[in-house]
Tab-separated table of C-alpha atoms in Angstrom:
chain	number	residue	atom	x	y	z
A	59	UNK	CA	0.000	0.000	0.000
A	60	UNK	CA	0.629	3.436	-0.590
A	61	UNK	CA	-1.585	6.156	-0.822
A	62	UNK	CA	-4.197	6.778	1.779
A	63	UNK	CA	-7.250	6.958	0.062
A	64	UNK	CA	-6.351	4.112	-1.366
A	65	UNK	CA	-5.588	2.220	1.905
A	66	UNK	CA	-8.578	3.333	3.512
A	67	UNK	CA	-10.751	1.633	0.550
A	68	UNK	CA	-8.756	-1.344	0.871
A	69	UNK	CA	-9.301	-1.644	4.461
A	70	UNK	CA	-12.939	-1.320	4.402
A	71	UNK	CA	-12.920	-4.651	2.377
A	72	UNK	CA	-11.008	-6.130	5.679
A	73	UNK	CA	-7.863	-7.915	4.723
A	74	UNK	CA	-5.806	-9.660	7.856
A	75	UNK	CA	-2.843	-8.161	6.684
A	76	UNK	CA	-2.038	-4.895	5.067
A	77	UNK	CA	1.471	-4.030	3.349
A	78	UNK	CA	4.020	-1.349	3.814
A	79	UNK	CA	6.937	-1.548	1.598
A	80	UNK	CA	10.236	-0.028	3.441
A	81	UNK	CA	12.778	-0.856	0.801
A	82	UNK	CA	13.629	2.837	-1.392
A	83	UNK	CA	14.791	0.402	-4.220
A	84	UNK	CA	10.992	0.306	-4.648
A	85	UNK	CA	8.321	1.819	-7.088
A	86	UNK	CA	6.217	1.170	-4.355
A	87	UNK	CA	8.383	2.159	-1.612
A	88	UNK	CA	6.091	3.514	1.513
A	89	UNK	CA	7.121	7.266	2.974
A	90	UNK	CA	3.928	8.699	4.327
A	91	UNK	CA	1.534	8.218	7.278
A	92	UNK	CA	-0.379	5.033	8.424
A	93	UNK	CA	-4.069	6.323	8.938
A	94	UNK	CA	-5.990	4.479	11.333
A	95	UNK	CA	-6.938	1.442	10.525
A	96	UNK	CA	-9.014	-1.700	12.539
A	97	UNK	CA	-7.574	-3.392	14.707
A	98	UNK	CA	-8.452	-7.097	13.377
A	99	UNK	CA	-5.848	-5.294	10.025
A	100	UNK	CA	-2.521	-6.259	10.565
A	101	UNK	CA	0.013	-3.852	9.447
A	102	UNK	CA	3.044	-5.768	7.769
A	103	UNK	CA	6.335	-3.940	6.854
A	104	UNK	CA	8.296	-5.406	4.210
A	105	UNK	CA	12.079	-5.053	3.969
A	106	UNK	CA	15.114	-6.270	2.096
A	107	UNK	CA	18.346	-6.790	4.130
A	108	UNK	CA	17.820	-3.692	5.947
A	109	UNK	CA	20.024	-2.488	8.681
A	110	UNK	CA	18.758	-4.211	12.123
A	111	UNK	CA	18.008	-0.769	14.151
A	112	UNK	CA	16.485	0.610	11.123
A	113	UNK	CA	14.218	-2.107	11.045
A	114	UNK	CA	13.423	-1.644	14.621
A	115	UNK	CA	12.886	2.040	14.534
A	116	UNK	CA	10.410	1.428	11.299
A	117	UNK	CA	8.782	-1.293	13.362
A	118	UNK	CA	8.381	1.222	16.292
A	119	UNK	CA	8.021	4.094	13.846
A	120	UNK	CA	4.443	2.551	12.785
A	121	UNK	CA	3.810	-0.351	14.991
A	122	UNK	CA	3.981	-3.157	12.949
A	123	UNK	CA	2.167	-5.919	13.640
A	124	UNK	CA	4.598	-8.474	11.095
A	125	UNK	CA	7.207	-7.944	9.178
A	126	UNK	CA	8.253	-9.304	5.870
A	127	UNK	CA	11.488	-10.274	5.164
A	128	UNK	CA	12.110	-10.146	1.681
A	129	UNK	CA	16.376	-10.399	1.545
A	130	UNK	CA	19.121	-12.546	2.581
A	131	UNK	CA	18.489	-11.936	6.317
A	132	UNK	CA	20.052	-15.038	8.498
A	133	UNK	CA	18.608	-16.979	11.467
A	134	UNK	CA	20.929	-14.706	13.387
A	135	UNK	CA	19.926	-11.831	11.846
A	136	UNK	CA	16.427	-12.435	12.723
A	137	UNK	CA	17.475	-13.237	16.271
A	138	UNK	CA	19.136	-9.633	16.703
A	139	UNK	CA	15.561	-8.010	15.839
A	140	UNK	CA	13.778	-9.738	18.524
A	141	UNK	CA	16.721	-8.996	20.961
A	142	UNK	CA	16.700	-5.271	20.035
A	143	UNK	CA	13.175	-4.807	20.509
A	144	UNK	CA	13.316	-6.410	23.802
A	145	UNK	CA	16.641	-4.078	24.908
A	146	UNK	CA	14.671	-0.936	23.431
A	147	UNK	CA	11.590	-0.947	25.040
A	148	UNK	CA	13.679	-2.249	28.510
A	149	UNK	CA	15.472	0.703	27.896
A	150	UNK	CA	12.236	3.276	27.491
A	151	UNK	CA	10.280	1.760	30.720
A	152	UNK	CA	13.668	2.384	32.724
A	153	UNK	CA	14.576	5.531	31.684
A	154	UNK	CA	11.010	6.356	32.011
A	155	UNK	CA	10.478	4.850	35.810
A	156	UNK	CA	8.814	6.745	38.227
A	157	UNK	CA	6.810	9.282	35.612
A	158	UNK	CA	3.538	8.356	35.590
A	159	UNK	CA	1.787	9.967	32.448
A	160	UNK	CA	4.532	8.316	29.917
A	161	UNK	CA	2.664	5.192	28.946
A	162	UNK	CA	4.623	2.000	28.271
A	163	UNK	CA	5.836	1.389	24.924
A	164	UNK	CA	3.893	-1.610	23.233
A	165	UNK	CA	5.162	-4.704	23.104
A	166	UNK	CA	6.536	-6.529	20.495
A	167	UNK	CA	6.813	-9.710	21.848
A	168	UNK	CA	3.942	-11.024	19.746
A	169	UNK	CA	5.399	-9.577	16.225
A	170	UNK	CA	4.999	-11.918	13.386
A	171	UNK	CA	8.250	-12.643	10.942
A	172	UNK	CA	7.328	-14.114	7.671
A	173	UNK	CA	10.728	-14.906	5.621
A	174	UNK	CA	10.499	-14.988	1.727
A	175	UNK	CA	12.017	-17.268	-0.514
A	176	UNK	CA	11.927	-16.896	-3.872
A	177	UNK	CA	10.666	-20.042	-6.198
A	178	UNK	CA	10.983	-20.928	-9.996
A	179	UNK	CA	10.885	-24.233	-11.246
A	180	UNK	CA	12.450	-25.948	-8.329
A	181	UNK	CA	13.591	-25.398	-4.454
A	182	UNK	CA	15.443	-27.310	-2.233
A	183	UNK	CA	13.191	-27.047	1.072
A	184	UNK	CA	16.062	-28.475	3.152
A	185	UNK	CA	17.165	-24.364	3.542
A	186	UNK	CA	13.918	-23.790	5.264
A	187	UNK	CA	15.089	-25.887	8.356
A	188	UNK	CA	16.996	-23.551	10.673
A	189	UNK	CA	13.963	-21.379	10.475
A	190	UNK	CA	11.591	-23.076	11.553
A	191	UNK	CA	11.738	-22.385	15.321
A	192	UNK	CA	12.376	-18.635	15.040
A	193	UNK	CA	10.058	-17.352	12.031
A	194	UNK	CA	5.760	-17.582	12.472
A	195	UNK	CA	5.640	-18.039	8.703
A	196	UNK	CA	7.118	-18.410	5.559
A	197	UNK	CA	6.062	-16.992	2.089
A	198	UNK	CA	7.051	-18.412	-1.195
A	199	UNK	CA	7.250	-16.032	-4.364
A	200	UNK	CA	8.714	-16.003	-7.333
A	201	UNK	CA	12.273	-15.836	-7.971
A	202	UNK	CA	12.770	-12.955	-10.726
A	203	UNK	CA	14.372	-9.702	-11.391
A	204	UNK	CA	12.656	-7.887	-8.107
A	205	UNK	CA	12.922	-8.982	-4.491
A	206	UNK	CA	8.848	-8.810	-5.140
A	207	UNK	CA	6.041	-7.604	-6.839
A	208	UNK	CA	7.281	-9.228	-10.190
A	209	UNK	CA	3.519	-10.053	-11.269
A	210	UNK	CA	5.068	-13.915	-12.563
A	211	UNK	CA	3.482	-16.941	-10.589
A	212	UNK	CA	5.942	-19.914	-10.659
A	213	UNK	CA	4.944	-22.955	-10.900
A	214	UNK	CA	2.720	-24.422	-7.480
A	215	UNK	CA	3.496	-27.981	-8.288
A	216	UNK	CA	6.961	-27.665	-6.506
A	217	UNK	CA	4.975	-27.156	-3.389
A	218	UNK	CA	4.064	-30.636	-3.147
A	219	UNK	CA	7.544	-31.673	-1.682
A	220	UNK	CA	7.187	-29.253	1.232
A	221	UNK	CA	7.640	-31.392	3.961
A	222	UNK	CA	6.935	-29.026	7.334
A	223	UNK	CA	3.919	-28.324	9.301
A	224	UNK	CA	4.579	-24.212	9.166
A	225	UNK	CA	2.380	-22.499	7.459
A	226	UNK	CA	3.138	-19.908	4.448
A	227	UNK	CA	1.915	-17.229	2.697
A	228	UNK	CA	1.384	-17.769	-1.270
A	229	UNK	CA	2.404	-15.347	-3.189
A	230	UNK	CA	3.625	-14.309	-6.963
A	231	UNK	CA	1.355	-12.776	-9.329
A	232	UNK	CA	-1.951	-13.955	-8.033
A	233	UNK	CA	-4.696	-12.406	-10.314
A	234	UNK	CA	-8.556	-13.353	-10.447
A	235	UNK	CA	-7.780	-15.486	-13.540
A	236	UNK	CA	-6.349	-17.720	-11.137
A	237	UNK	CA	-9.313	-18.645	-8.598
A	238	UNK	CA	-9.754	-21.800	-10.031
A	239	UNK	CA	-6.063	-23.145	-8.826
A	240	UNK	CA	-6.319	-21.273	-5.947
A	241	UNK	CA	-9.250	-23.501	-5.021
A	242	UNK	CA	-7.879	-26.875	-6.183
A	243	UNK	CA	-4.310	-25.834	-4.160
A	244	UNK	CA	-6.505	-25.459	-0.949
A	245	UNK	CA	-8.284	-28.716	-1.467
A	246	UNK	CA	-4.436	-30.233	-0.594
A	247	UNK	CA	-2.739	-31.058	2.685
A	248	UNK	CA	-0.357	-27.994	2.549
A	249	UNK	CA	-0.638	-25.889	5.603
A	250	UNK	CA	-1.539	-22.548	3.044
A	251	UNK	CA	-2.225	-19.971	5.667
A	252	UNK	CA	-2.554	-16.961	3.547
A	253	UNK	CA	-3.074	-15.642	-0.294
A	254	UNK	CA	-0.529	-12.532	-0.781
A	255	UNK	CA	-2.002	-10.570	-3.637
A	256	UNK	CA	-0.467	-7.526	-5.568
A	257	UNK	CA	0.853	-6.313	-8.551
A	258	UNK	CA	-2.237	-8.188	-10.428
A	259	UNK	CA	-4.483	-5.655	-8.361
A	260	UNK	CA	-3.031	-2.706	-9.186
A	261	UNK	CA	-3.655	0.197	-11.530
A	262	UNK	CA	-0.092	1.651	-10.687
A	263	UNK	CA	2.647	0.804	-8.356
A	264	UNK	CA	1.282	0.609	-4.773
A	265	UNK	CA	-2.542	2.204	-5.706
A	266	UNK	CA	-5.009	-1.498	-5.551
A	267	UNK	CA	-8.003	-2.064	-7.613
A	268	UNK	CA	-10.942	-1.788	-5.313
A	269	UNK	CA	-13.635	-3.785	-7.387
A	270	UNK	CA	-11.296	-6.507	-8.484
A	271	UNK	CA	-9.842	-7.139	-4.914
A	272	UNK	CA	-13.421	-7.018	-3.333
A	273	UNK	CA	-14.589	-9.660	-6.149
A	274	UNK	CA	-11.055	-11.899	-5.944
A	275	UNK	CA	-12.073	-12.228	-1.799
A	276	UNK	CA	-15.566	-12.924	-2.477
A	277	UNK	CA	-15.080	-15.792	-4.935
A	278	UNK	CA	-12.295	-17.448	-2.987
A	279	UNK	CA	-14.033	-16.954	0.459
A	280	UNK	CA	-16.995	-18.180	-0.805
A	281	UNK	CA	-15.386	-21.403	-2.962
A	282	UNK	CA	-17.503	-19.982	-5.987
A	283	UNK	CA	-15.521	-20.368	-9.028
């Protein structure tokens, strides 16, 4: 998302999830204000390889509810951003001890991490193991010239050999001409937790297509094909 009139329409058609792009390499790289939004919406920030307290500060910046890691980040890596969110708001609630209009900093404790890998005609799922205790979810897209938002589905088959219980996202140009796989993919074993739709939605970078979002839930909510 990126524009607020824009986000506001999308929100009234309530999505779990909404998504913030933090990445400047972007065409649909977010800079503005968050308006307010439900509380069943989860705000999502995505980000490639960024700097760990950057990350944080954007996390604090807009309290995000999940965050979408889009780069080369490590199991280490993501260990450092739950440690620094710990260590900052630690640091706020003692600084701040004793004053007793500063309200407590929320906690973070809860945030989601998806991690994105990138599929094309093949993936070796053994690369997903050390993850699997730290991250909530993972999200499979397509492997192409962007780090997202390439508008190219690869090819689902090569989900068949996932072999772990944790749930994922599915992502990678999913467009309304594809509600009939969508529905046959659900009718499968695979722990799908989520549809991540996008660039097939959009009139521009970042600005959704209200109608054809609002039909695309209503069809796969409903099974209808």
């Amino acid at each position: 998302m990126k524009y607020v009139e824009n986000i506001l329409q999308v929100a009234e058609l309530q999505p779990d999830y909404l998504g913030f792009i933090f990445y400047d390499k972007s065409k649909r790289n977010f800079e503005g204000i968050i308006p307010e939004l439900a509380k069943e919406i989860k705000k999502a920030g995505v980000f490639v390889n960024e700097i760990p307290e950057i990350l944080v500060s954007y996390i604090e910046e807009y309290q995000l509810d999940a965050i979408q890691l889009h780069g080369d980040e490590s199991v280490d890596y993501i260990k450092s951003i739950r440690k620094l969110l710990s260590e900052s708001r630690a640091s706020f609630i003692e600084q701040n001890k004793g004053r007793k209009k500063v309200k407590k900093p929320k906690s973070y404790d809860n945030l989601e991490i998806i991690k994105v890998f990138g599929i094309k005609n093949e993936f070796n799922f053994e690369v997903l193991k050390p993850y699997l205790d730290i991250v909530d979810y993972f999200l499979f897209d397509t492997k192409g010239k962007e780090r997202g938002g390439n508008g190219v589905k690869f090819d689902w088959s090569v989900l068949e050999n996932y072999p772990f219980d944790k749930p994922f996202f599915l992502s990678g140009g999913i467009g309304l001409e594809d509600v009939e796989q969508i529905q046959i993919i659900r009718k499968t074993n695979l722990p799908i937790y989520a549809l991540d739709v996008n660039s097939k939605f959009e009139n521009e970078p970042g600005k959704k297509k209200i109608q054809e979002l609002k039909k695309f839930k209503e069809i796969v909510i409903s099974n209808k094909m």
